[in-house]
Amino acid sequence: MKKVLFMCVANSARSQMAEGIAKTLYPNIEFQSAGSMPSRVNPFAIEVMKEIHIDISDHYSKSFENLDEDFINNLDYVIPLCKEEVCPILNSDAIILPLPFEDPASDNSLNKFREVRDLIKDKLQELKNTL
């Protein structure tokens, strides 16, 4: 089974939404997410994901150190989602596939979270021949 890690700084919105969407689109791939400075899953991210029938309410923000060593050591892809900030760097032989998106928390409105969610979903659907 392929292993894919979504990365951002806080692991609170973009990477959480990407993980939830990807798990729905690609059930035969193992997806996780992490951040360099984890905080908490943004309630707006949970709310806009519920709108598309994906429940991430049980997700929690985590750092790379919290991930299973087997998962980290066998990554196929690392997908950094940062646009305006510096994404964390992970020492890995995995293919790096940057997908930069604005941090919806910078605006902190449901509409911004919806916009970023939809952009993430569109990009992840485009990756079906890559992953």
PDB file of C-alpha atoms in Angstrom:
ATOM      1  CA  MET A   1       0.000   0.000   0.000  1.00  0.00           C
ATOM      2  CA  LYS A   2       1.373   3.427  -0.937  1.00  0.00           C
ATOM      3  CA  LYS A   3       1.987   5.911   1.863  1.00  0.00           C
ATOM      4  CA  VAL A   4       1.422   9.660   1.493  1.00  0.00           C
ATOM      5  CA  LEU A   5       2.075  12.414   4.018  1.00  0.00           C
ATOM      6  CA  PHE A   6       0.458  15.859   3.833  1.00  0.00           C
ATOM      7  CA  MET A   7       2.493  18.566   5.544  1.00  0.00           C
ATOM      8  CA  CYS A   8       1.897  22.107   6.702  1.00  0.00           C
ATOM      9  CA  VAL A   9       2.922  24.168   9.686  1.00  0.00           C
ATOM     10  CA  ALA A  10       0.070  23.851  12.208  1.00  0.00           C
ATOM     11  CA  ASN A  11      -1.604  20.686  10.872  1.00  0.00           C
ATOM     12  CA  SER A  12      -4.867  22.455  11.597  1.00  0.00           C
ATOM     13  CA  ALA A  13      -6.661  23.083   8.291  1.00  0.00           C
ATOM     14  CA  ARG A  14      -5.141  22.402   4.844  1.00  0.00           C
ATOM     15  CA  SER A  15      -3.395  19.153   5.717  1.00  0.00           C
ATOM     16  CA  GLN A  16      -6.366  17.928   7.745  1.00  0.00           C
ATOM     17  CA  MET A  17      -8.788  18.660   4.908  1.00  0.00           C
ATOM     18  CA  ALA A  18      -6.427  17.078   2.369  1.00  0.00           C
ATOM     19  CA  GLU A  19      -6.101  13.943   4.495  1.00  0.00           C
ATOM     20  CA  GLY A  20      -9.874  13.608   4.829  1.00  0.00           C
ATOM     21  CA  ILE A  21     -10.539  14.179   1.125  1.00  0.00           C
ATOM     22  CA  ALA A  22      -7.714  11.895  -0.010  1.00  0.00           C
ATOM     23  CA  LYS A  23      -8.876   9.021   2.202  1.00  0.00           C
ATOM     24  CA  THR A  24     -12.284   9.292   0.554  1.00  0.00           C
ATOM     25  CA  LEU A  25     -10.921   9.502  -3.007  1.00  0.00           C
ATOM     26  CA  TYR A  26      -8.207   6.854  -2.656  1.00  0.00           C
ATOM     27  CA  PRO A  27      -9.158   4.197  -0.087  1.00  0.00           C
ATOM     28  CA  ASN A  28      -6.267   1.922  -1.155  1.00  0.00           C
ATOM     29  CA  ILE A  29      -3.585   4.444  -0.172  1.00  0.00           C
ATOM     30  CA  GLU A  30      -2.515   5.246   3.399  1.00  0.00           C
ATOM     31  CA  PHE A  31      -2.687   8.983   4.105  1.00  0.00           C
ATOM     32  CA  GLN A  32      -1.583  10.891   7.177  1.00  0.00           C
ATOM     33  CA  SER A  33      -0.853  14.520   7.936  1.00  0.00           C
ATOM     34  CA  ALA A  34       1.510  16.375  10.232  1.00  0.00           C
ATOM     35  CA  GLY A  35       2.939  19.797  10.934  1.00  0.00           C
ATOM     36  CA  SER A  36       6.124  21.328  12.258  1.00  0.00           C
ATOM     37  CA  MET A  37       4.229  23.302  14.941  1.00  0.00           C
ATOM     38  CA  PRO A  38       0.972  21.401  15.503  1.00  0.00           C
ATOM     39  CA  SER A  39      -1.847  23.251  17.199  1.00  0.00           C
ATOM     40  CA  ARG A  40      -5.436  21.972  16.940  1.00  0.00           C
ATOM     41  CA  VAL A  41      -7.803  21.149  14.124  1.00  0.00           C
ATOM     42  CA  ASN A  42      -9.578  24.349  13.156  1.00  0.00           C
ATOM     43  CA  PRO A  43     -13.344  24.111  13.824  1.00  0.00           C
ATOM     44  CA  PHE A  44     -14.015  25.780  10.447  1.00  0.00           C
ATOM     45  CA  ALA A  45     -12.110  22.946   8.718  1.00  0.00           C
ATOM     46  CA  ILE A  46     -14.303  20.396  10.499  1.00  0.00           C
ATOM     47  CA  GLU A  47     -17.449  22.326   9.560  1.00  0.00           C
ATOM     48  CA  VAL A  48     -16.695  22.734   5.843  1.00  0.00           C
ATOM     49  CA  MET A  49     -15.680  19.091   5.547  1.00  0.00           C
ATOM     50  CA  LYS A  50     -19.028  18.031   7.061  1.00  0.00           C
ATOM     51  CA  GLU A  51     -20.670  19.998   4.232  1.00  0.00           C
ATOM     52  CA  ILE A  52     -19.192  17.491   1.759  1.00  0.00           C
ATOM     53  CA  HIS A  53     -19.963  14.522   4.035  1.00  0.00           C
ATOM     54  CA  ILE A  54     -16.416  13.926   5.278  1.00  0.00           C
ATOM     55  CA  ASP A  55     -16.016  13.739   9.046  1.00  0.00           C
ATOM     56  CA  ILE A  56     -12.635  14.875  10.366  1.00  0.00           C
ATOM     57  CA  SER A  57     -13.917  15.662  13.859  1.00  0.00           C
ATOM     58  CA  ASP A  58     -11.810  12.835  15.300  1.00  0.00           C
ATOM     59  CA  HIS A  59      -8.603  14.161  13.675  1.00  0.00           C
ATOM     60  CA  TYR A  60      -6.011  15.865  15.833  1.00  0.00           C
ATOM     61  CA  SER A  61      -2.967  17.993  15.046  1.00  0.00           C
ATOM     62  CA  LYS A  62       0.286  16.087  15.243  1.00  0.00           C
ATOM     63  CA  SER A  63       3.963  16.527  14.566  1.00  0.00           C
ATOM     64  CA  PHE A  64       6.179  14.199  12.550  1.00  0.00           C
ATOM     65  CA  GLU A  65       7.481  12.711  15.783  1.00  0.00           C
ATOM     66  CA  ASN A  66       3.951  11.454  16.528  1.00  0.00           C
ATOM     67  CA  LEU A  67       3.760   9.408  13.334  1.00  0.00           C
ATOM     68  CA  ASP A  68       4.470   5.715  13.156  1.00  0.00           C
ATOM     69  CA  GLU A  69       8.125   5.044  12.299  1.00  0.00           C
ATOM     70  CA  ASP A  70       7.178   2.419   9.704  1.00  0.00           C
ATOM     71  CA  PHE A  71       4.940   4.954   7.953  1.00  0.00           C
ATOM     72  CA  ILE A  72       7.647   7.658   7.913  1.00  0.00           C
ATOM     73  CA  ASN A  73      10.378   5.255   6.749  1.00  0.00           C
ATOM     74  CA  ASN A  74       8.297   3.948   3.852  1.00  0.00           C
ATOM     75  CA  LEU A  75       6.751   7.100   2.421  1.00  0.00           C
ATOM     76  CA  ASP A  76       6.072   7.213  -1.299  1.00  0.00           C
ATOM     77  CA  TYR A  77       5.029  10.878  -1.440  1.00  0.00           C
ATOM     78  CA  VAL A  78       5.318  13.945   0.762  1.00  0.00           C
ATOM     79  CA  ILE A  79       2.877  16.691  -0.195  1.00  0.00           C
ATOM     80  CA  PRO A  80       3.667  20.105   1.322  1.00  0.00           C
ATOM     81  CA  LEU A  81       0.597  22.351   1.256  1.00  0.00           C
ATOM     82  CA  CYS A  82       2.158  25.644   2.404  1.00  0.00           C
ATOM     83  CA  LYS A  83       1.985  28.674   0.158  1.00  0.00           C
ATOM     84  CA  GLU A  84       2.877  31.832   2.045  1.00  0.00           C
ATOM     85  CA  GLU A  85       4.851  30.255   4.879  1.00  0.00           C
ATOM     86  CA  VAL A  86       7.847  27.937   4.868  1.00  0.00           C
ATOM     87  CA  CYS A  87       6.727  24.341   4.942  1.00  0.00           C
ATOM     88  CA  PRO A  88       8.578  21.936   7.203  1.00  0.00           C
ATOM     89  CA  ILE A  89      11.264  19.808   5.616  1.00  0.00           C
ATOM     90  CA  LEU A  90      11.281  16.083   6.158  1.00  0.00           C
ATOM     91  CA  ASN A  91      14.397  14.046   5.465  1.00  0.00           C
ATOM     92  CA  SER A  92      12.953  11.343   3.243  1.00  0.00           C
ATOM     93  CA  ASP A  93      13.539   9.545  -0.030  1.00  0.00           C
ATOM     94  CA  ALA A  94       9.883  10.080  -0.885  1.00  0.00           C
ATOM     95  CA  ILE A  95       8.840  12.046  -3.940  1.00  0.00           C
ATOM     96  CA  ILE A  96       8.067  15.635  -2.937  1.00  0.00           C
ATOM     97  CA  LEU A  97       4.908  16.881  -4.610  1.00  0.00           C
ATOM     98  CA  PRO A  98       4.235  20.500  -3.565  1.00  0.00           C
ATOM     99  CA  LEU A  99       0.609  21.650  -3.713  1.00  0.00           C
ATOM    100  CA  PRO A 100       0.657  25.198  -2.319  1.00  0.00           C
ATOM    101  CA  PHE A 101      -2.608  26.603  -0.983  1.00  0.00           C
ATOM    102  CA  GLU A 102      -3.345  29.744   0.986  1.00  0.00           C
ATOM    103  CA  ASP A 103      -3.865  29.190   4.687  1.00  0.00           C
ATOM    104  CA  PRO A 104      -7.637  29.641   5.140  1.00  0.00           C
ATOM    105  CA  ALA A 105      -7.063  30.514   8.795  1.00  0.00           C
ATOM    106  CA  SER A 106      -5.441  33.777   7.686  1.00  0.00           C
ATOM    107  CA  ASP A 107      -8.912  34.974   6.661  1.00  0.00           C
ATOM    108  CA  ASN A 108     -10.739  32.806   9.223  1.00  0.00           C
ATOM    109  CA  SER A 109     -14.052  32.797   7.367  1.00  0.00           C
ATOM    110  CA  LEU A 110     -16.126  29.811   6.340  1.00  0.00           C
ATOM    111  CA  ASN A 111     -16.055  31.012   2.736  1.00  0.00           C
ATOM    112  CA  LYS A 112     -12.246  30.967   2.662  1.00  0.00           C
ATOM    113  CA  PHE A 113     -12.201  27.470   4.154  1.00  0.00           C
ATOM    114  CA  ARG A 114     -14.724  26.331   1.514  1.00  0.00           C
ATOM    115  CA  GLU A 115     -12.625  27.862  -1.251  1.00  0.00           C
ATOM    116  CA  VAL A 116      -9.423  26.162  -0.089  1.00  0.00           C
ATOM    117  CA  ARG A 117     -11.250  22.858   0.532  1.00  0.00           C
ATOM    118  CA  ASP A 118     -12.587  22.873  -3.032  1.00  0.00           C
ATOM    119  CA  LEU A 119      -9.165  23.740  -4.492  1.00  0.00           C
ATOM    120  CA  ILE A 120      -7.569  20.899  -2.520  1.00  0.00           C
ATOM    121  CA  LYS A 121     -10.252  18.463  -3.682  1.00  0.00           C
ATOM    122  CA  ASP A 122      -9.793  19.483  -7.328  1.00  0.00           C
ATOM    123  CA  LYS A 123      -5.997  19.069  -7.136  1.00  0.00           C
ATOM    124  CA  LEU A 124      -6.242  15.708  -5.398  1.00  0.00           C
ATOM    125  CA  GLN A 125      -8.645  14.459  -8.071  1.00  0.00           C
ATOM    126  CA  GLU A 126      -6.106  15.516 -10.726  1.00  0.00           C
ATOM    127  CA  LEU A 127      -3.477  13.299  -9.044  1.00  0.00           C
ATOM    128  CA  LYS A 128      -5.313  10.035  -9.714  1.00  0.00           C
ATOM    129  CA  ASN A 129      -2.758   9.032 -12.378  1.00  0.00           C
ATOM    130  CA  THR A 130       0.178  10.067 -10.166  1.00  0.00           C
ATOM    131  CA  LEU A 131      -0.627   8.446  -6.831  1.00  0.00           C
TER     132      LEU A 131
END
